[in-house]
Short mmCIF file of C-alpha atoms and ligand atoms in Angstrom, two decimals:
data_model
loop_
_atom_site.label_atom_id
_atom_site.label_comp_id
_atom_site.label_asym_id
_atom_site.label_seq_id
_atom_site.Cartn_x
_atom_site.Cartn_y
_atom_site.Cartn_z
CA MET A 6 -50.39 55.75 17.37
CA ALA A 7 -49.02 56.84 13.61
CA GLN A 8 -51.98 57.37 11.50
CA THR A 9 -52.76 54.24 9.24
CA SER A 10 -51.97 54.94 5.31
CA LEU A 11 -52.18 52.07 2.68
CA GLY A 12 -50.25 54.21 0.43
CA GLU A 13 -47.16 52.28 1.42
CA TYR A 14 -48.59 48.88 0.36
CA GLU A 15 -48.04 47.23 -3.26
CA ARG A 16 -51.54 46.44 -4.61
CA ASP A 17 -52.60 43.03 -6.54
CA SER A 18 -55.55 41.08 -7.51
CA MET A 19 -56.65 40.51 -4.22
CA SER A 20 -56.76 44.23 -2.96
CA ASN A 21 -60.71 45.27 -2.23
CA ILE A 22 -60.34 48.21 -0.26
CA GLY A 23 -62.76 51.14 -1.68
CA PRO A 24 -62.51 54.91 -0.46
CA SER A 25 -65.05 54.56 2.16
CA ILE A 26 -63.25 52.05 4.01
CA ILE A 27 -60.08 54.05 3.76
CA ALA A 28 -61.93 56.93 5.16
CA LYS A 29 -63.04 55.13 8.22
CA LEU A 30 -58.97 54.06 9.01
CA ASN A 31 -58.13 56.95 11.07
CA ARG A 32 -61.34 57.91 12.81
CA ARG A 33 -60.18 56.69 16.05
CA LEU A 34 -63.69 56.84 17.81
CA PHE A 35 -62.19 55.71 21.11
CA ALA A 36 -59.92 59.05 21.15
CA GLN A 37 -63.61 60.42 22.10
CA PRO A 38 -64.18 60.12 25.98
CA ASN A 39 -67.61 60.52 25.62
CA HIS A 40 -68.53 58.36 22.73
CA PRO A 41 -70.57 55.32 23.78
CA LEU A 42 -67.96 52.91 22.53
CA SER A 43 -65.48 54.63 24.72
CA ILE A 44 -67.74 54.42 27.47
CA VAL A 45 -68.27 50.69 27.35
CA LYS A 46 -64.61 50.15 26.57
CA THR A 47 -63.72 51.85 29.93
CA HIS A 48 -66.41 50.19 31.61
CA ILE A 49 -65.08 46.81 30.79
CA HIS A 50 -61.61 47.97 31.82
CA ALA A 51 -62.68 49.24 35.00
CA TYR A 52 -63.97 45.62 36.04
CA PHE A 53 -60.69 44.21 34.92
CA GLN A 54 -58.35 46.82 36.37
CA PRO A 55 -58.60 45.35 39.87
CA LEU A 56 -57.44 42.15 38.48
CA SER A 57 -54.02 43.85 36.99
CA PHE A 58 -55.33 43.65 33.63
CA ALA A 59 -53.55 46.12 31.26
CA LEU A 60 -55.61 47.98 28.53
CA PHE A 61 -54.07 48.98 25.08
CA ASP A 62 -56.54 50.54 22.54
CA HIS A 63 -54.14 52.50 19.81
CA PHE A 64 -52.50 50.36 17.12
CA ASP A 65 -52.74 49.82 13.66
CA PRO A 66 -55.17 47.61 11.95
CA VAL A 67 -53.39 46.23 9.16
CA VAL A 68 -51.95 42.74 10.09
CA SER A 69 -50.61 40.07 8.03
CA VAL A 70 -52.50 37.05 6.67
CA LYS A 71 -50.44 34.71 8.88
CA GLN A 72 -51.29 36.75 12.19
CA ASN A 73 -54.91 37.06 11.21
CA PHE A 74 -55.44 33.39 10.22
CA ASP A 75 -52.30 31.03 9.90
CA ASP A 76 -50.80 31.70 13.43
CA LEU A 77 -54.56 31.22 14.70
CA CYS A 78 -55.29 27.71 13.19
CA PHE A 79 -57.61 28.91 10.89
CA PRO A 80 -57.74 26.09 8.16
CA PRO A 81 -56.93 26.94 4.74
CA ASP A 82 -60.52 26.88 3.25
CA HIS A 83 -61.86 28.87 6.09
CA PRO A 84 -64.38 31.59 4.23
CA GLY A 85 -62.61 34.61 6.43
CA ARG A 86 -59.28 33.96 4.12
CA ARG A 87 -61.70 34.97 0.89
CA PRO A 88 -61.75 38.30 -0.51
CA SER A 89 -65.53 38.28 -0.81
CA ASP A 90 -65.28 38.26 3.29
CA SER A 91 -62.52 40.29 4.24
CA TYR A 92 -60.67 43.78 3.08
CA PHE A 93 -57.40 42.82 1.82
CA ILE A 94 -54.60 45.29 0.85
CA ASN A 95 -52.88 42.54 -0.83
CA ASN A 96 -52.19 38.79 -1.21
CA HIS A 97 -50.43 38.83 2.40
CA THR A 98 -51.97 41.82 4.16
CA LEU A 99 -55.32 42.91 5.01
CA LEU A 100 -57.39 44.93 7.47
CA ARG A 101 -57.38 42.41 10.74
CA THR A 102 -61.19 41.09 11.09
CA HIS A 103 -61.08 40.42 14.71
CA MET A 104 -58.75 41.67 17.49
CA THR A 105 -57.41 37.99 18.00
CA ALA A 106 -54.91 38.69 15.18
CA ASN A 107 -52.87 41.00 17.54
CA GLU A 108 -52.68 38.59 20.51
CA GLY A 109 -49.44 37.12 19.44
CA GLU A 110 -47.57 40.57 19.61
CA PHE A 111 -48.57 41.22 22.93
CA LEU A 112 -47.90 37.54 24.33
CA ARG A 113 -44.28 38.12 22.86
CA ALA A 114 -44.01 41.39 24.36
CA GLY A 115 -44.20 39.87 27.77
CA HIS A 116 -47.66 40.46 28.51
CA ARG A 117 -49.58 37.96 30.73
CA SER A 118 -52.84 39.38 31.73
CA PHE A 119 -54.32 42.33 29.12
CA LEU A 120 -57.14 43.66 27.03
CA ILE A 121 -56.80 44.99 23.57
CA ALA A 122 -59.49 47.12 21.77
CA GLY A 123 -59.80 48.45 18.29
CA ASP A 124 -61.18 48.27 15.12
CA VAL A 125 -61.73 45.17 12.83
CA TYR A 126 -63.24 45.02 9.43
CA ARG A 127 -65.45 42.57 7.82
CA ARG A 128 -67.29 42.76 4.26
CA ASP A 129 -70.94 42.25 5.24
CA GLN A 130 -74.49 42.91 4.09
CA ILE A 131 -75.96 46.07 4.82
CA ASP A 132 -78.84 46.29 7.92
CA ALA A 133 -79.32 47.81 11.20
CA THR A 134 -76.54 45.84 13.06
CA HIS A 135 -73.96 44.96 10.47
CA TYR A 136 -71.20 47.59 9.33
CA PRO A 137 -68.13 46.73 7.51
CA VAL A 138 -66.03 48.43 10.54
CA PHE A 139 -66.79 47.55 13.86
CA HIS A 140 -64.96 47.30 17.34
CA GLN A 141 -63.86 44.73 19.56
CA LEU A 142 -62.51 44.27 22.93
CA GLU A 143 -60.04 41.01 23.52
CA GLY A 144 -58.88 39.72 26.72
CA VAL A 145 -56.19 37.28 27.62
CA ARG A 146 -54.78 35.74 30.88
CA VAL A 147 -52.00 33.61 31.09
CA PHE A 148 -51.41 31.34 34.26
CA ARG A 149 -47.83 30.73 35.84
CA ASP A 150 -47.43 27.09 36.94
CA ASP A 151 -47.78 27.81 40.56
CA GLU A 152 -51.52 28.98 39.91
CA ILE A 153 -52.42 25.69 38.44
CA HIS A 154 -54.24 23.72 41.31
CA GLU A 155 -54.24 19.84 41.75
CA SER A 156 -57.81 19.05 42.87
CA ASN A 157 -59.67 16.01 44.00
CA LYS A 158 -62.98 17.81 43.50
CA GLU A 159 -64.86 18.22 40.27
CA GLY A 160 -64.63 21.57 38.43
CA GLU A 161 -66.73 24.46 39.46
CA SER A 162 -67.97 25.47 35.94
CA PRO A 163 -70.36 23.43 34.58
CA PHE A 164 -67.93 22.90 31.33
CA THR A 165 -65.13 21.56 33.44
CA GLN A 166 -65.66 17.92 33.01
CA HIS A 167 -66.81 18.09 29.56
CA ALA A 168 -63.94 20.54 28.69
CA ILE A 169 -61.54 17.85 29.97
CA LYS A 170 -62.91 15.18 28.02
CA TYR A 171 -63.53 17.30 24.93
CA ASP A 172 -59.66 18.47 25.05
CA HIS A 173 -58.03 15.12 25.64
CA GLU A 174 -59.16 14.29 22.22
CA SER A 175 -57.61 17.10 20.44
CA GLN A 176 -55.11 18.55 22.66
CA PRO A 177 -53.87 15.12 24.28
CA ALA A 178 -50.78 16.91 25.87
CA PHE A 179 -53.33 18.93 28.12
CA ASN A 180 -52.69 18.65 31.69
CA GLN A 181 -56.25 18.11 33.56
CA ALA A 182 -55.47 20.29 36.56
CA ALA A 183 -54.44 22.95 34.21
CA LEU A 184 -57.56 22.65 32.26
CA ARG A 185 -59.74 22.67 35.01
CA THR A 186 -58.08 25.75 36.56
CA VAL A 187 -58.40 27.58 33.41
CA THR A 188 -61.96 26.85 32.48
CA ASP A 189 -63.15 27.59 35.68
CA SER A 190 -61.25 30.92 36.17
CA LEU A 191 -62.60 31.73 32.55
CA TYR A 192 -66.00 30.72 33.77
CA HIS A 193 -65.90 33.08 37.28
CA THR A 194 -64.19 36.07 35.39
CA LEU A 195 -66.69 36.40 32.44
CA ASN A 196 -70.04 35.57 34.47
CA GLY A 197 -68.59 38.36 36.66
CA LEU A 198 -68.12 40.90 33.71
CA MET A 199 -71.53 39.84 32.55
CA ARG A 200 -73.04 40.95 35.85
CA HIS A 201 -70.92 44.09 35.71
CA LEU A 202 -72.43 44.88 32.29
CA PHE A 203 -76.05 43.77 32.80
CA GLY A 204 -76.67 43.91 36.46
CA PRO A 205 -76.55 41.36 39.31
CA ASP A 206 -79.55 39.10 38.36
CA VAL A 207 -78.88 38.94 34.58
CA PRO A 208 -79.40 35.41 33.26
CA ILE A 209 -76.38 33.83 31.68
CA ARG A 210 -76.03 30.93 29.34
CA TRP A 211 -72.64 29.23 28.16
CA GLN A 212 -72.90 27.00 25.01
CA THR A 213 -69.68 25.18 23.83
CA CYS A 214 -69.08 25.85 20.15
CA TYR A 215 -66.02 26.06 17.94
CA PHE A 216 -63.28 28.79 17.16
CA PRO A 217 -59.94 27.65 15.57
CA PHE A 218 -57.61 29.11 17.92
CA THR A 219 -59.24 27.71 21.40
CA CYS A 220 -60.23 24.37 22.72
CA PRO A 221 -62.53 24.10 24.24
CA SER A 222 -64.57 27.17 23.14
CA PHE A 223 -67.66 29.03 24.59
CA GLU A 224 -70.13 31.29 23.51
CA ILE A 225 -71.92 33.50 26.16
CA GLU A 226 -75.60 34.60 26.09
CA VAL A 227 -77.44 36.79 28.30
CA PHE A 228 -81.24 37.06 28.72
CA TYR A 229 -81.87 40.86 28.19
CA ARG A 230 -85.01 42.47 27.63
CA GLY A 231 -86.92 39.48 26.80
CA ARG A 232 -84.31 37.55 24.64
CA TRP A 233 -81.40 35.91 24.57
CA VAL A 234 -78.32 37.58 22.98
CA GLU A 235 -75.15 36.35 22.12
CA VAL A 236 -72.47 38.61 23.60
CA CYS A 237 -68.90 36.97 23.98
CA GLY A 238 -66.80 34.28 22.47
CA SER A 239 -64.11 32.81 24.60
CA GLY A 240 -62.25 29.42 25.40
CA VAL A 241 -58.61 28.04 26.48
CA LEU A 242 -56.07 28.94 23.82
CA GLN A 243 -54.57 26.34 21.87
CA GLN A 244 -51.32 25.39 23.31
CA SER A 245 -49.65 25.45 19.88
CA ILE A 246 -50.45 28.95 19.85
CA LEU A 247 -48.71 29.70 23.11
CA GLN A 248 -45.68 27.74 22.16
CA GLU A 249 -45.63 29.61 18.98
CA ASN A 250 -45.44 32.72 21.26
CA GLY A 251 -42.62 31.49 23.56
CA LEU A 252 -44.80 29.97 26.39
CA ARG A 253 -44.09 26.57 26.40
CA GLU A 254 -46.08 24.73 29.16
CA ARG A 255 -48.41 27.61 29.62
CA ASN A 256 -51.96 27.60 29.94
CA ALA A 257 -54.30 30.77 29.15
CA TRP A 258 -57.66 31.61 28.27
CA ALA A 259 -59.09 34.23 26.14
CA PHE A 260 -62.33 36.33 24.98
CA GLY A 261 -63.27 38.50 22.47
CA LEU A 262 -66.53 40.66 22.64
CA GLY A 263 -67.93 43.17 19.98
CA LEU A 264 -68.60 46.66 21.63
CA GLU A 265 -71.14 48.19 19.28
CA ARG A 266 -73.10 45.06 19.87
CA LEU A 267 -72.88 45.72 23.70
CA ALA A 268 -73.37 49.24 23.57
CA MET A 269 -76.39 48.88 21.17
CA ILE A 270 -77.90 46.63 24.12
CA LEU A 271 -77.07 48.68 26.98
CA PHE A 272 -77.93 52.25 25.56
CA ASP A 273 -80.99 51.09 23.16
CA ILE A 274 -79.14 52.37 20.14
CA PRO A 275 -81.19 51.02 17.13
CA ASP A 276 -78.88 51.36 14.26
CA ILE A 277 -75.00 50.68 13.95
CA ARG A 278 -74.31 53.42 11.65
CA LEU A 279 -75.10 55.90 14.51
CA PHE A 280 -71.64 55.26 16.05
CA TRP A 281 -69.92 56.98 13.05
CA SER A 282 -72.36 59.96 13.53
CA GLU A 283 -70.80 63.54 13.93
CA ASP A 284 -74.42 64.83 15.07
CA GLU A 285 -74.54 66.33 18.06
CA ARG A 286 -77.89 65.42 18.91
CA PHE A 287 -76.22 61.59 19.02
CA LEU A 288 -73.00 62.66 20.63
CA SER A 289 -74.33 64.99 23.10
CA GLN A 290 -76.65 62.20 24.41
CA PHE A 291 -73.48 60.15 26.08
CA ARG A 292 -71.03 60.91 28.98
CA ALA A 293 -68.02 59.61 30.20
CA GLY A 294 -68.75 57.14 33.05
CA GLN A 295 -72.04 56.85 32.65
CA ILE A 296 -73.37 53.62 31.52
CA ASN A 297 -77.44 53.96 32.09
CA THR A 298 -78.30 56.57 29.27
CA ARG A 299 -81.17 55.64 26.94
CA PHE A 300 -80.80 56.85 23.52
CA GLN A 301 -83.67 59.21 22.65
CA PRO A 302 -84.06 58.95 18.42
CA PHE A 303 -83.76 62.40 16.87
CA SER A 304 -84.51 62.03 13.08
CA LYS A 305 -87.81 63.65 12.19
CA TYR A 306 -87.80 62.20 8.59
CA PRO A 307 -89.51 58.97 7.85
CA ALA A 308 -87.68 55.87 6.14
CA CYS A 309 -87.76 56.02 2.36
CA TRP A 310 -87.94 52.60 0.78
CA ARG A 311 -86.59 52.10 -3.20
CA ASP A 312 -86.30 49.15 -5.14
CA LEU A 313 -83.62 48.12 -7.41
CA SER A 314 -83.61 45.02 -10.07
CA PHE A 315 -80.88 43.87 -12.50
CA TRP A 316 -79.93 41.22 -14.79
CA ILE A 317 -76.38 39.42 -14.60
CA GLY A 318 -74.93 38.52 -17.69
CA ASP A 319 -75.19 34.61 -18.70
CA GLY A 320 -72.84 32.75 -16.84
CA ALA A 321 -71.51 35.90 -14.83
CA GLU A 322 -71.11 35.46 -11.12
CA PHE A 323 -73.02 37.69 -8.73
CA ASP A 324 -70.63 39.30 -6.16
CA GLU A 325 -73.19 39.79 -3.35
CA MET A 326 -70.78 41.70 -1.02
CA GLY A 327 -69.40 43.43 -4.06
CA LEU A 328 -72.81 44.81 -4.49
CA TYR A 329 -73.08 46.11 -0.90
CA ASP A 330 -69.68 47.53 -0.88
CA LEU A 331 -70.81 49.60 -4.16
CA ILE A 332 -74.08 50.71 -2.31
CA ARG A 333 -72.23 51.94 0.72
CA GLU A 334 -69.53 53.80 -1.75
CA HIS A 335 -72.64 55.63 -3.29
CA GLY A 336 -75.30 55.81 -0.86
CA GLN A 337 -72.80 56.26 2.14
CA ASP A 338 -74.40 56.09 5.59
CA LEU A 339 -77.88 57.18 4.15
CA VAL A 340 -78.57 53.50 3.49
CA GLU A 341 -79.82 51.44 6.36
CA ASP A 342 -80.98 48.21 4.58
CA VAL A 343 -80.70 46.37 1.85
CA GLN A 344 -83.01 43.08 1.34
CA LEU A 345 -82.92 40.66 -1.80
CA VAL A 346 -86.81 40.31 -2.27
CA SER A 347 -86.93 37.95 -5.25
CA GLU A 348 -84.56 36.21 -7.65
CA SER A 349 -85.17 34.12 -10.74
CA HIS A 350 -82.71 32.59 -12.61
CA GLU A 351 -81.64 35.88 -14.50
CA CYS A 352 -82.99 38.69 -12.52
CA LEU A 353 -82.24 40.10 -8.78
CA CYS A 354 -84.59 42.36 -7.20
CA PHE A 355 -83.13 44.33 -3.94
CA TYR A 356 -85.23 46.36 -1.76
CA TYR A 357 -83.16 49.30 0.17
CA LEU A 358 -84.04 51.87 2.57
N1 LIG B 420 -62.04 36.65 17.39
C1 LIG B 420 -63.44 36.04 17.62
C2 LIG B 420 -64.46 36.71 16.53
O1 LIG B 420 -64.01 37.71 15.96
C3 LIG B 420 -64.12 36.26 19.06
C4 LIG B 420 -62.96 35.27 20.02
C5 LIG B 420 -63.78 34.25 20.20
C6 LIG B 420 -62.19 36.05 20.69
C7 LIG B 420 -63.00 33.12 21.20
C8 LIG B 420 -61.23 35.16 21.65
C9 LIG B 420 -61.82 33.72 21.95
O2 LIG B 420 -60.22 35.29 22.10
O3 LIG B 420 -61.54 33.23 22.91
O4 LIG B 420 -65.38 36.24 16.41
#
C-alpha cells in the first residue's frame, strides 16, 4: 500500500486532525506477524479460509463522507457525522470510522465472500479500552440465487421468524426464503467463529439491535471469564446498498468486529495503548500462530494521579473531545485515563492518570 499522506487534501473549517493522529497513519501494525493484532486477524482468517473468503488488509483509511455514511444509509443527523466524533480532513473527506465504509468498493470489484481489515479512527474519551485509532475486521458474504432455499420448516436461528416479520416492515421487497437462508447462514457462521476464538463451550448470546446498513441487525455477546462481552455487530445487508453496488436481486450478510477488543480478551492485555508499544518487553511476548498467550505485565512504576481544573468563559461551549485530543497531543500515551470528577456551572475538574 502506498503511504497515506494528508498533504494532497485541501483543508477547511471541518479539518480536525492533529499530529498525534497523523503519526499513526502509516504505522501498519498488521505488517508485524508477531503483533497480537496480526495474530488475531490471521486466526479469524484461518476460520474463513475453508469457506473461500479472501482477506484484504492493506488499504488507505481515507474515505469520502459518502462512502462512510451516505452510501450506508446513515441518517443526516447521525452523531458520527459531526467533527466532535470523527476525524475530518475536510468537509467531504475523513478517516474512516469503520471498515464498513470500504464494503462497496469490494462489492463493485466483484468480490462475493471477503474479509477486509484495517485501522479506523474515532474521537473518543481516554481510558484503558478507548483509543482514537483501532482496528476492525469486516466480513461480507453475497448469496447467489441458487443458494437460496425454499423451505417449509422454520428457520434454524432463533431470529429467523423474528427477522422475517421485522424485515417485512422495513424492506417489503425481501423474499422470505432469502431472508431465512441468509439469517441462518449468518447465525451458523458467526457461532462457529465465536467457538473458534473462545473455545467449543463458550456461551453465546445474540441480541437484535440497530445499524443503518443492515436489517435485521444483531449484536453477539460471549460469556468469557465471568462476564458478557459484546464482540461483534452483524446483520442482513440493506438491499438498497446491494443495488447501488450493482447487485440487484441479491442478498448478503455482513459483520464487523474490533480486533483490539478481541486481543485484549484473548491475551489478557489490560490497556489498549499497549498495541502501539514498540517495547520489546511487550512485543516479544507474542508469536504468530499462538493464540493462547497470557500477557505478563512488566512496568515497575506505579500509576501517578494528577488533577486538572479549569474555568470556561461565560457562554463558551466546552469541547470534551477537543480536551481529550489536546491531552493526547501533549501527554501522548503516558496518559492512561481521564475522568471528570466534578462539575459546577463554571468549573470542570478532571482527574488523569
Ligand atoms: N460498522 C459497525 C461498527 O463499527 C460494525 C458492524 C455492524 C459491521 C454490523 C457490519 C454489520 O458489517 O453488519 O460499529
